[in-house]
XYZ file of C-alpha atoms in Angstrom:
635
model
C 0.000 0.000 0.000
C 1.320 3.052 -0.583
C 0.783 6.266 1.177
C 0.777 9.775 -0.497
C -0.163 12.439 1.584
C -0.618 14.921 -1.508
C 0.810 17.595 1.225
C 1.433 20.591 -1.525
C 4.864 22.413 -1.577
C 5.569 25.835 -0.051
C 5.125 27.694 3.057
C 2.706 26.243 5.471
C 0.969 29.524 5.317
C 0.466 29.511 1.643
C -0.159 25.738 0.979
C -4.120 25.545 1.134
C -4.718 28.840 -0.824
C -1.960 28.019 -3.758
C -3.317 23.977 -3.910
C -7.543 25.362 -4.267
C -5.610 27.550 -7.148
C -4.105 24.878 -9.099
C -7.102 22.546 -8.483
C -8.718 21.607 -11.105
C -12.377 22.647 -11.510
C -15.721 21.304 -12.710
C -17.975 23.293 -15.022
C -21.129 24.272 -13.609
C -22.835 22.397 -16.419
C -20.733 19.622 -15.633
C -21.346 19.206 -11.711
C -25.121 18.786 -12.465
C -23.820 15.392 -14.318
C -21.873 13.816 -11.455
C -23.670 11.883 -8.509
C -22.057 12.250 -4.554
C -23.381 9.927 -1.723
C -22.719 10.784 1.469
C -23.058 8.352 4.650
C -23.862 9.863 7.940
C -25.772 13.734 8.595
C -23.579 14.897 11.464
C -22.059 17.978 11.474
C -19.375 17.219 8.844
C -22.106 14.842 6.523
C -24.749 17.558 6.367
C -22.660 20.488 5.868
C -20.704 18.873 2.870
C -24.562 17.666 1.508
C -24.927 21.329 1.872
C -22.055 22.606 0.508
C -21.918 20.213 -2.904
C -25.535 20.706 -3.219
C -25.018 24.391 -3.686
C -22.414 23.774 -6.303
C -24.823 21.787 -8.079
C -23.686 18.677 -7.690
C -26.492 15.629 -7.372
C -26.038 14.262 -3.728
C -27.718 11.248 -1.763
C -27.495 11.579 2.197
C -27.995 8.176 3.700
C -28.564 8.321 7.485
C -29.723 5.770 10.245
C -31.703 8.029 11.700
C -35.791 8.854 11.327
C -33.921 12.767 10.616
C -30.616 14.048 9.899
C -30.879 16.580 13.194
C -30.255 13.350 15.459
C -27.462 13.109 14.399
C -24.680 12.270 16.916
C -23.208 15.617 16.438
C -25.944 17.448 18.858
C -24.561 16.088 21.477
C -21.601 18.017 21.450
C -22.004 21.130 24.500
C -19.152 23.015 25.009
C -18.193 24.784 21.798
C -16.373 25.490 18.798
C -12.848 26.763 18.746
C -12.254 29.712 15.838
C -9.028 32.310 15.893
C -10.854 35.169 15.722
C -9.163 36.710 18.705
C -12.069 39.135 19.367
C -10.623 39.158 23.315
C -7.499 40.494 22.260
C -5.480 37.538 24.597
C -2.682 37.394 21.594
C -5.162 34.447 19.905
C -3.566 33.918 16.217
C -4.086 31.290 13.238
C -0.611 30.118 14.146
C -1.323 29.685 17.572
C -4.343 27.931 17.637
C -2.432 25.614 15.114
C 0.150 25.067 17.665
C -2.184 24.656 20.239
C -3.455 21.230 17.929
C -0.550 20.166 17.363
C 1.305 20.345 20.740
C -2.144 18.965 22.034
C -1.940 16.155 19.728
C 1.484 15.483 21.486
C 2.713 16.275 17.930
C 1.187 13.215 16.244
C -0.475 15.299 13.729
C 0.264 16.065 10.400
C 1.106 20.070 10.067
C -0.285 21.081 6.770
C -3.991 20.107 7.552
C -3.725 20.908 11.123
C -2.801 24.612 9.381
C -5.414 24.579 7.283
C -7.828 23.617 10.333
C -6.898 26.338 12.133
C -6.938 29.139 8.772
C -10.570 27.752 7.645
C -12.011 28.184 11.819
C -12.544 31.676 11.297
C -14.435 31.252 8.334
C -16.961 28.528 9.942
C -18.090 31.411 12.679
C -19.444 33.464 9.809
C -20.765 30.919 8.134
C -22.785 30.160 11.022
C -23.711 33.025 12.418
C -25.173 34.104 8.851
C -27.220 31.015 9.029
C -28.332 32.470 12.538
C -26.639 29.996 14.864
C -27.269 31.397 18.348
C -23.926 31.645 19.739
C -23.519 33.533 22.830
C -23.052 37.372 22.970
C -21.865 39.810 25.447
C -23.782 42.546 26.305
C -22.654 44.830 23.927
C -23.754 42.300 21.006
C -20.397 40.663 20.404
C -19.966 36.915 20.108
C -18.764 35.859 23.335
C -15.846 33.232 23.971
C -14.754 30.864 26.832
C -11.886 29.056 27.191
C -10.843 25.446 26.596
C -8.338 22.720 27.819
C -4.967 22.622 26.298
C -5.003 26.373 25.524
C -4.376 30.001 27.471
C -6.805 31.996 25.291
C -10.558 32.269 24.929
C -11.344 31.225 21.507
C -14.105 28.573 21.960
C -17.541 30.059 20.219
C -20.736 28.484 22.235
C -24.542 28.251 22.448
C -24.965 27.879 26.000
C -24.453 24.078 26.423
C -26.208 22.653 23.071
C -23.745 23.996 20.529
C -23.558 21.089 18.435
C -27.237 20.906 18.407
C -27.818 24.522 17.553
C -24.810 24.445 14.952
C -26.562 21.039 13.696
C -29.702 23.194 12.931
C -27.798 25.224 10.910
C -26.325 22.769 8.492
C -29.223 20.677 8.512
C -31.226 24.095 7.536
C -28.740 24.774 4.821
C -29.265 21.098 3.730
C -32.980 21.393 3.501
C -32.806 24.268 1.424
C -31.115 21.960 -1.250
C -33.563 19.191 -0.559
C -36.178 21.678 -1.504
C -34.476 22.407 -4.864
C -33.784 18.699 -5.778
C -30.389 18.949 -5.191
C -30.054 16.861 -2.108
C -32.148 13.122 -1.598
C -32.214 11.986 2.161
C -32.581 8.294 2.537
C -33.694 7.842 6.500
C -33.485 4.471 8.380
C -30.655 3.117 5.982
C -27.433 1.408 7.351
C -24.673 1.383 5.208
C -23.227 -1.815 5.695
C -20.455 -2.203 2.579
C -19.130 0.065 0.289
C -18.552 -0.927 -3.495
C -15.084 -0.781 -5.440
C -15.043 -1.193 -8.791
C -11.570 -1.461 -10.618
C -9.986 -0.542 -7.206
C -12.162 3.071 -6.943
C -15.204 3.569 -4.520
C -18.590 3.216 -6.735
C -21.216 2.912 -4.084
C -22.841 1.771 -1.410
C -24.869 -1.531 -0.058
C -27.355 -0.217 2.934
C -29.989 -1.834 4.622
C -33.404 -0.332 4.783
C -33.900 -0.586 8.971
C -37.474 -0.207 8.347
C -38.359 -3.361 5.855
C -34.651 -5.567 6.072
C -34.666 -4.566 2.271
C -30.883 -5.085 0.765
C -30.442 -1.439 -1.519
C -27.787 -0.364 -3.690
C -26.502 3.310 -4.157
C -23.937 4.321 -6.709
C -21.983 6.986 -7.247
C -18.807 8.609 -8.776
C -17.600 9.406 -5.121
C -18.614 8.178 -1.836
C -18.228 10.659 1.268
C -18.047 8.469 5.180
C -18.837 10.932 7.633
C -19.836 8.328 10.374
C -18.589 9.507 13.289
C -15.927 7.693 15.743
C -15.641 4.312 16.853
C -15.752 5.219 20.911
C -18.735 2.389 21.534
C -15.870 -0.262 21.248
C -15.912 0.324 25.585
C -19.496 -0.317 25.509
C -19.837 2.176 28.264
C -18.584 5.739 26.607
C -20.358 9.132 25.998
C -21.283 7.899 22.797
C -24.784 7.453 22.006
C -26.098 3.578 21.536
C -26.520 3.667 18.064
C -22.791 5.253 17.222
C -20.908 2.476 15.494
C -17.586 1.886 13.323
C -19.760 -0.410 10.607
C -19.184 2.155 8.003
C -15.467 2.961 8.089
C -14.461 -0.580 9.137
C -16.397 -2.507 6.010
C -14.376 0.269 3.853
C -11.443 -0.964 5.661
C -11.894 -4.624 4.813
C -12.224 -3.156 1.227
C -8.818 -1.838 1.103
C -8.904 1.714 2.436
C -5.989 2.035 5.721
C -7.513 2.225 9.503
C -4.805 4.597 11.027
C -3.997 5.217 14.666
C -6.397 2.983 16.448
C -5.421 3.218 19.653
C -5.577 6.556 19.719
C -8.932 7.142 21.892
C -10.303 9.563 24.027
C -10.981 9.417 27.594
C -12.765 12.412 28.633
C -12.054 13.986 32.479
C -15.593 15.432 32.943
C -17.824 12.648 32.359
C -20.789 11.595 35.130
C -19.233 8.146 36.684
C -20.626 4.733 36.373
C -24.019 3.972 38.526
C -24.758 0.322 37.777
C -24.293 -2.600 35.820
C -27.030 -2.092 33.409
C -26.344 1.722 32.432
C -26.032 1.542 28.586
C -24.140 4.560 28.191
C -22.390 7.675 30.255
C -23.040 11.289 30.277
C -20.701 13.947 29.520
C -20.176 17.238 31.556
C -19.182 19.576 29.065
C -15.009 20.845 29.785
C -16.329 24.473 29.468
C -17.507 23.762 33.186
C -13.978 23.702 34.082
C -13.397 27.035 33.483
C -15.355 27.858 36.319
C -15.889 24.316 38.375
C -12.549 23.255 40.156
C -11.705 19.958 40.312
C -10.354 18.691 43.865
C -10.592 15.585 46.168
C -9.917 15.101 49.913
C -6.214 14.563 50.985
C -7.340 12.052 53.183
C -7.721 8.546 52.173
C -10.877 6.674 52.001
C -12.571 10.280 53.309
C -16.177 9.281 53.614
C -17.117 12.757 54.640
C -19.959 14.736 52.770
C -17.781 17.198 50.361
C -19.483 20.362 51.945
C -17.948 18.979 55.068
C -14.189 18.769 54.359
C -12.344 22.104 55.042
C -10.175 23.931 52.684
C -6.715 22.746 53.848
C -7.773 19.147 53.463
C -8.823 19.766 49.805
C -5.919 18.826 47.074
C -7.214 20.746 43.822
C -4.321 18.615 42.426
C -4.117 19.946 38.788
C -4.116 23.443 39.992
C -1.057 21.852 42.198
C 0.470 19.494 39.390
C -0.013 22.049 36.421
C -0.042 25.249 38.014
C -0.177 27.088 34.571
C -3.174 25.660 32.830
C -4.920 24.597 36.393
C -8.302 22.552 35.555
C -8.223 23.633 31.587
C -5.034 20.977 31.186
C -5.487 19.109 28.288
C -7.976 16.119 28.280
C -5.842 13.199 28.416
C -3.361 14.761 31.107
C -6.538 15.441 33.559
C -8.037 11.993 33.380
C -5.315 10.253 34.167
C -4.646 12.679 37.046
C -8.192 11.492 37.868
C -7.136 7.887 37.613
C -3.844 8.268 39.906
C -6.182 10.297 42.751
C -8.552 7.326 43.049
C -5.917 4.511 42.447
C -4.747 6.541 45.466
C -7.704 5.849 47.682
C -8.852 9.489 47.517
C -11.835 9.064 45.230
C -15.097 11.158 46.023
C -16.731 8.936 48.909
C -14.990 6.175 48.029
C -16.269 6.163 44.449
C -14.645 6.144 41.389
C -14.909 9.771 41.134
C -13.444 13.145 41.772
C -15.592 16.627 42.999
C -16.219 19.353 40.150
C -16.757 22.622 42.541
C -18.451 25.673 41.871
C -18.785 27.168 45.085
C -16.090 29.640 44.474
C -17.359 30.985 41.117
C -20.828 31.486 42.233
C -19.167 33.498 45.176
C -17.204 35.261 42.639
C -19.372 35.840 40.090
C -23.307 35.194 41.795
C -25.234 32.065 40.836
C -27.385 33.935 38.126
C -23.913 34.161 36.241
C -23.232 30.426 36.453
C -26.889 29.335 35.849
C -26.874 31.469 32.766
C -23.448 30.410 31.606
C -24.220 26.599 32.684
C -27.953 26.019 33.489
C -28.912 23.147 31.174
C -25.894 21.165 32.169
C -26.551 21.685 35.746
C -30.270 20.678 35.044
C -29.233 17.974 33.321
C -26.648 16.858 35.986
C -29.757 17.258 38.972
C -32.348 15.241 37.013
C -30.086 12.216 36.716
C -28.008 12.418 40.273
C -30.619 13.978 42.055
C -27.873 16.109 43.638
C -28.024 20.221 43.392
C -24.404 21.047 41.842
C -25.272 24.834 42.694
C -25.356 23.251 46.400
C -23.024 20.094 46.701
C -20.087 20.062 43.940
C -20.643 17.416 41.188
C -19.048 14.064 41.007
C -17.353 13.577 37.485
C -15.214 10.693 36.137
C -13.125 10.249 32.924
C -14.840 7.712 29.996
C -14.541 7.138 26.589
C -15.370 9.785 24.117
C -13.601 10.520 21.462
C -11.463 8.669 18.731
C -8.778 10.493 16.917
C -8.222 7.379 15.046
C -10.008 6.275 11.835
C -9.490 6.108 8.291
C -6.760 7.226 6.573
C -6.733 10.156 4.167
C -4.667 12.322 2.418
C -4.555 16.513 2.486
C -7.531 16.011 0.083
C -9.420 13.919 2.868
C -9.468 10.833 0.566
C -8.977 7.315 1.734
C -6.309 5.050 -0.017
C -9.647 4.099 -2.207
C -9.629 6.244 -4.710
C -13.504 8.395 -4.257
C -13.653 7.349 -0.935
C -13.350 10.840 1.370
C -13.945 10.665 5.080
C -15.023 13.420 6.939
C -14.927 14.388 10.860
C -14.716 11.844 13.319
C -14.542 9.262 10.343
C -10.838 10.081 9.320
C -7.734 10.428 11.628
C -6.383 13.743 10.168
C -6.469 16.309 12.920
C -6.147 15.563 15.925
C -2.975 13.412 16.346
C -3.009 11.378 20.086
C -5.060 14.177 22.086
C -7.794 16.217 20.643
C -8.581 19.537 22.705
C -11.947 20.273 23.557
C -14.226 22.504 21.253
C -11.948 21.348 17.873
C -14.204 18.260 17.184
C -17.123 20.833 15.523
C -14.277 22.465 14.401
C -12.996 19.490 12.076
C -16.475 18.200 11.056
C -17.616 22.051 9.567
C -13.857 22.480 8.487
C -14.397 19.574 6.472
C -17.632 19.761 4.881
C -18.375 23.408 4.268
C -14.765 24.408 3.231
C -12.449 21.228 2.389
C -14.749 18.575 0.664
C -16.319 20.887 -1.903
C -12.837 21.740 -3.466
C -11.170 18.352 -2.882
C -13.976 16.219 -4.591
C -14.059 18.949 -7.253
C -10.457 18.340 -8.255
C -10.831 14.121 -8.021
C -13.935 14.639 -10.239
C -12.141 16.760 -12.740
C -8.637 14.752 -12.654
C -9.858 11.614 -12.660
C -13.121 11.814 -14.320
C -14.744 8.107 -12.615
C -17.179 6.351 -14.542
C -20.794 5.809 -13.162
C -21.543 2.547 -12.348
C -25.125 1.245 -12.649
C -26.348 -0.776 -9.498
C -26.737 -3.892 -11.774
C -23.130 -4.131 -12.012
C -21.854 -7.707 -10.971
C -19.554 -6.056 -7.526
C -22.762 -4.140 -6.346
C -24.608 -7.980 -6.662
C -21.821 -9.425 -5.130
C -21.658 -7.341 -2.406
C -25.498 -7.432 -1.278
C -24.866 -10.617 -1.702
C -22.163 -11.094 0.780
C -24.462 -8.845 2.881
C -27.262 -11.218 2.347
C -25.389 -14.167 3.351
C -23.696 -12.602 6.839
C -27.214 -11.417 8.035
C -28.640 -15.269 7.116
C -25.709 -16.816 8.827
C -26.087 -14.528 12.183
C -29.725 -15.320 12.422
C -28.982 -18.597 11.871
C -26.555 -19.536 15.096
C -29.472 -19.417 17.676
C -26.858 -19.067 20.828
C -27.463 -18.689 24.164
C -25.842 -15.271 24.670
C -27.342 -11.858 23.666
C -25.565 -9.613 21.707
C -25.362 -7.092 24.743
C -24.002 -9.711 26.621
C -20.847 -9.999 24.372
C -20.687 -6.085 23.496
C -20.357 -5.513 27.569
C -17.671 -8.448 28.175
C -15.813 -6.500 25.020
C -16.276 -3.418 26.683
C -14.543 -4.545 29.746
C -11.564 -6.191 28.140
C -10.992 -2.822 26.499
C -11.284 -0.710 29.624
C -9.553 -2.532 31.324
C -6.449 -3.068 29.023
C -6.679 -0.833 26.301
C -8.108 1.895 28.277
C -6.705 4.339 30.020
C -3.645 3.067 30.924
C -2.025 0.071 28.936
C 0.968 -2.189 28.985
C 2.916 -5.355 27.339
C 1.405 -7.915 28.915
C -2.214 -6.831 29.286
C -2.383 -5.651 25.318
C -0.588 -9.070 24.910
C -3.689 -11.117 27.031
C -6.386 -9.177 25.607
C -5.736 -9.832 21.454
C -6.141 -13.124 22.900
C -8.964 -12.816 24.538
C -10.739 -10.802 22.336
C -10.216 -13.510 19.592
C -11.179 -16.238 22.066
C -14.785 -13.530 22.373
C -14.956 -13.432 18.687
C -15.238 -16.941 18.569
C -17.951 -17.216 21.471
C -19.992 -14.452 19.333
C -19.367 -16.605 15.740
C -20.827 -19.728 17.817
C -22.901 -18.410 20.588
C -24.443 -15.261 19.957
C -28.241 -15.683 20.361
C -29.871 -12.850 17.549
C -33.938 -12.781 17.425
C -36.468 -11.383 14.820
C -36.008 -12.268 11.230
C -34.106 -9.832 8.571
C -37.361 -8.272 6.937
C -38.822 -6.268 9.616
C -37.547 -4.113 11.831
C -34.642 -5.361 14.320
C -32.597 -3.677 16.249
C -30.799 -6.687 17.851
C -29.778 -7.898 14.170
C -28.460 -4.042 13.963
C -26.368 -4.602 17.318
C -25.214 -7.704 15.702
C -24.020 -6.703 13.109
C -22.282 -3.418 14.704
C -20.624 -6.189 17.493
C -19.056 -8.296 14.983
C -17.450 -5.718 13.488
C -16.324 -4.077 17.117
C -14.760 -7.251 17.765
C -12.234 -6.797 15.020
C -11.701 -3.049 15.504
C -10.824 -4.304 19.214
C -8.226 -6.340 18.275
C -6.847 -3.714 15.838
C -6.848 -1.511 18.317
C -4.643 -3.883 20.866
C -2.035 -4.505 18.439
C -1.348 -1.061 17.344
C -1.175 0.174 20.971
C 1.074 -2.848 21.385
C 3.407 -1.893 18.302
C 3.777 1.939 20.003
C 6.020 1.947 22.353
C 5.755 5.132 23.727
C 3.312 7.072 25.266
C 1.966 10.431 23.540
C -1.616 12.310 24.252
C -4.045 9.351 24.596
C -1.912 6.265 24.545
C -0.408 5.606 27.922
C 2.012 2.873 28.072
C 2.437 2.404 31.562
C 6.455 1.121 30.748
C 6.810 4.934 28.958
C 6.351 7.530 31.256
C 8.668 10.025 32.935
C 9.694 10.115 37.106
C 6.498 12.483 37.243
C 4.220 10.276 35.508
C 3.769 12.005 32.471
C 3.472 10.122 29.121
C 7.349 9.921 27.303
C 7.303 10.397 23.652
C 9.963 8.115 21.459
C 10.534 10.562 18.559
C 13.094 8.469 16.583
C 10.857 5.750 16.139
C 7.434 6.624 16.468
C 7.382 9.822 14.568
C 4.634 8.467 11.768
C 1.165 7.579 11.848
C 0.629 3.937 11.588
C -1.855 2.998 9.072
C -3.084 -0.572 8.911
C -3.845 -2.586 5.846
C -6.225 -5.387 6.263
C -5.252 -8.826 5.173
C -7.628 -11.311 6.723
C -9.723 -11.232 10.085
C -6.712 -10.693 12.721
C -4.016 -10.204 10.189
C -2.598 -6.272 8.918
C 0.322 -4.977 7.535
C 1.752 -1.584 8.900
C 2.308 1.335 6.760
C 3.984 4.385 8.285
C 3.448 7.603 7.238
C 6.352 9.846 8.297
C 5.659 12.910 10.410
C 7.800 15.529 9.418
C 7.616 19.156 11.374
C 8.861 21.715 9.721
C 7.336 24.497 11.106
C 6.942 23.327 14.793
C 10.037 22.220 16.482
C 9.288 19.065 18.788
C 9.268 19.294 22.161
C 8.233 17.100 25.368
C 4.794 18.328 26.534
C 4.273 20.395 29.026
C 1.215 21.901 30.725
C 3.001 23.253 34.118
């Protein structure tokens, strides 16, 4: 496999405006000829339907979903970073770029990390001319707030629902195509394999969710824009229906999975109640700008929190990174999280740390923090029962994010030629840490400002070939699809699918969470092939494949979460180092901080896929030439 990273020549600050010059272009005449699906109506899927409808090109949205606006992406609360520097805190392009990259524990590739960071600026206008509510100061000027991993206010927000209100506006700009014929929807479809013909992405096979019914899409370019892989854990922030199907059957097609073991655990998460929770909460991180996040410097302290005085409080990353406080970066907080409880000092006991606003609504007056913060406080009361304007919250770190996934290229396309991924779907960005508020940032980035020049220039360079859905690969894929769904109805087990996706989960957590070493990542490829096995012989799925079924859905979502596991092991197994996310316990420094190996592990690994439980590693060199490396450091 070979690995081209199209990166264009010249300065870093020039690159993206000289490459959309000497792209090549389609004719408006011409764009009404050519035919774009796009999987998935997040943030990053519905802006780019958007976008390409606009231009005129013929687009088909397929989505899981009853609508597009549930989408995974409204789930998103804290904000959107953008350099705008309205605050006049010395906020730059550059610096937000070397705020990504130095988050990413410089595991990113520069030139679209750059090009992130130029396009942010752009994505606030765009949305606030679509009439995205973002919050204003008094005066009538978008407001900002500030973020992990950086010492500027730069993150744009609506309240805490500013995925969902930034949603609205894509999915508003979307309709308006849909209403000129530009843009199909196709709800309740599944995309379950994508179709290469002569080695370039042609379409898609999808399962109507409604009837079972096996349908065929095609297509001179396919866009993924699926979302992340986090539901591996079982338990993560994720909702239940968020799933790696789409990107991992376009893996086992030929297009490269790259850092898989770089995952997200997320510091301000609601902890674990019970055995049969089927997914966590988030606390947004923009609480942290005004919450502080302590525990008792007593072990096993069983007091009440309102009961332990001051001096026996250790606010411990105000103490361990005096310089960011409670906005370090994501990764570095959770594990400080981890090491207070593996301490004994958990909140009560639990596996969980105090979030405490009692000084800020001194400060500042409770109206300030319920207007700033209400619906997440709300939120947090209804399902604790607890009053966080009283008692200070209990948080947790979980799963959340992945900055893994597919491959691509500066021109977000997979190593299958018309195959772009978008957002959470690709691995571009983010390196081994994403900071907080850049995840909107990517999806928009992509779709409204990357996508509709990149798939311009494959369409005019390349000029694909339609093929028709009679074609023999689009038959022998449904058919493939046809004869998986038969043979997991057919096993009758004694198991249910949950069953299986929670012992998964725990094998993950456990060893490939957040903390990992040899041996464990060594036992669990095992044991996760030994589960595989259990699920191929065991797994008990009910219903029949032309109605509605949501357990042959899980099924089929499991199965492919059980190879993704394993994928995941043996790349975190392969990196020995620790950077952002990946913590091998063997790699870290006398202060416990994760120890980079920049002679060897300067790439990103991308996986080819052989056979279940076999890939080859391709490396894809990291070269800074603008950024000179250096170890981390949030003090």
């Amino acid at each position: 496999m070979k690995l081209d990273a199209k990166i264009p020549e010249g300065r870093i600050q020039d690159k993206w405006n000289n490459y959309k010059f000497n792209m090549k272009l389609v004719g408006p005449a011409n764009k009404r000829k050519y035919e774009i699906i796009i999987v998935g109506s997040g943030l990053a899927g519905a802006s780019a339907a958007a976008s390409l409808g606009e231009l005129g090109y013929n687009v088909k949205v397929i989505t899981f979903h009853d609508s597009p606006r549930r989408a995974h992406s409204i789930a998103a609360q804290g904000g959107i970073n953008a350099a705008k520097n309205y605050q006049n805190d010395g906020d730059s392009v550059y610096r937000l770029f070397y705020d990504t990259i130095k988050g990413g524990d410089f595991r990113a590739r520069e030139a679209n990390v750059y090009r992130l960071a130029e396009v942010s600026n752009n994505i606030i206008d765009q949305c606030v001319a679509q009439g995205v509510p973002f919050a204003r100061e008094y005066g009538g000027l978008l407001d900002n707030r500030s973020f992990g991993g950086a010492l500027v206010s730069r993150t744009f927000y609506a309240k805490g629902q500013t995925g969902q209100q930034l949603l609205l506006g894509a999915y508003s700009a979307m309709n308006r195509q849909i209403a000129l014929g530009k843009v199909k929807v196709f709800n309740r479809r599944e995309m379950l394999d994508l179709v290469v013909v002569d080695g370039a992405a042609k379409g898609v096979i999808c399962r109507n969710l409604l009837t079972g019914e096996i349908e065929k899409y095609s297509a001179h370019a396919v866009i993924l824009a699926t979302g992340g892989y986090a539901n591996v854990f079982f338990l993560s922030t994720n909702a239940m229906n968020c799933n790696a199907t789409a990107i991992w059957r376009a893996h086992k097609k030929g297009a490269a999975f790259a850092n898989p073991c770089y995952t997200q655990i997320h510091p301000t998460c609601l902890p674990v109640h019970g055995e049969n929770q089927s997914k966590l909460t988030l606390m947004s991180e923009s609480l942290r700008n005004d919450g502080r996040i302590w525990v008792s410097k007593i072990k096993g302290d069983m007091r009440d929190p309102n009961d332990i005085p001051e001096e026996e409080r250790d606010y411990y990353l105000e103490r361990k990174y005096p310089t960011y406080g409670n906005l370090a970066p994501r990764d570095i907080s959770s594990r400080a999280a981890k090491e207070a409880f593996d301490d004994g000092r958990g909140a009560k006991g639990q596996e969980a740390v105090y979030l405490d606003f009692k000084d800020a609504i001194n400060r500042l007056g409770e109206n300030v923090i319920r207007e700033r913060y209400g619906n997440l406080f709300e939120m947090y009361e209804t399902i604790t029962g607890e009053n966080p304007y009283k008692t200070p919250m209990k948080i947790y770190p979980a799963p959340h994010y992945t900055m893994g996934g597919l491959w691509v290229d500066y021109n977000l396309m997979s190593t299958i030629p018309g195959l772009f991924v978008a957002g959470e779907a690709n691995f571009s960005d983010h390196g081994a840490n994403r900071l907080g508020a850049s995840a909107l940032m990517q999806g928009l980035a992509d779709g409204y400002f990357v996508l509709p020049y990149t798939i311009g220039n494959y369409l005019a360079g390349d000029k694909p070939t339609y093929v028709k859905t009679d074609h023999e690969e689009f038959n022998k894929a449904a058919k493939e699809i046809e004869d998986m769904t038969n043979k997991l109805l057919s096993i009758k087990g004694k198991r249910t699918v949950d069953d299986i996706h929670k012992q998964l989960g725990r094998l993950m957590w456990n060893k490939v969470g957040m903390a990992r070493n040899e041996k464990g990542l060594k036992e669990v490829i095992n044991e996760i092939k030994e589960l595989r096995e259990e699920f191929w012989k065991n797994v008990n799925v009910v219903g029949d494949a032309k109605d509605v079924n949501q357990c042959l859905e899980r099924a089929g979502r499991v199965a492919d979460f059980l190879e993704l596991g394993e994928l995941m092991a043996v790349d975190a197994l392969h990196r020995n180092e620790s950077c952002g996310g990946h913590f091998r316990e063997e790699y870290q420094t006398e202060e416990g901080e994760a120890k980079r190996d920049d002679e060897n592990f300067a790439y990103v690994a991308a996986w080819e896929y052989k056979s279940v439980g076999d890939w080859e590693l391709n490396k894809e060199p990291l070269v800074y030439e603008n950024i000179q490396l250096a170890t981390r450091s949030y003090k």
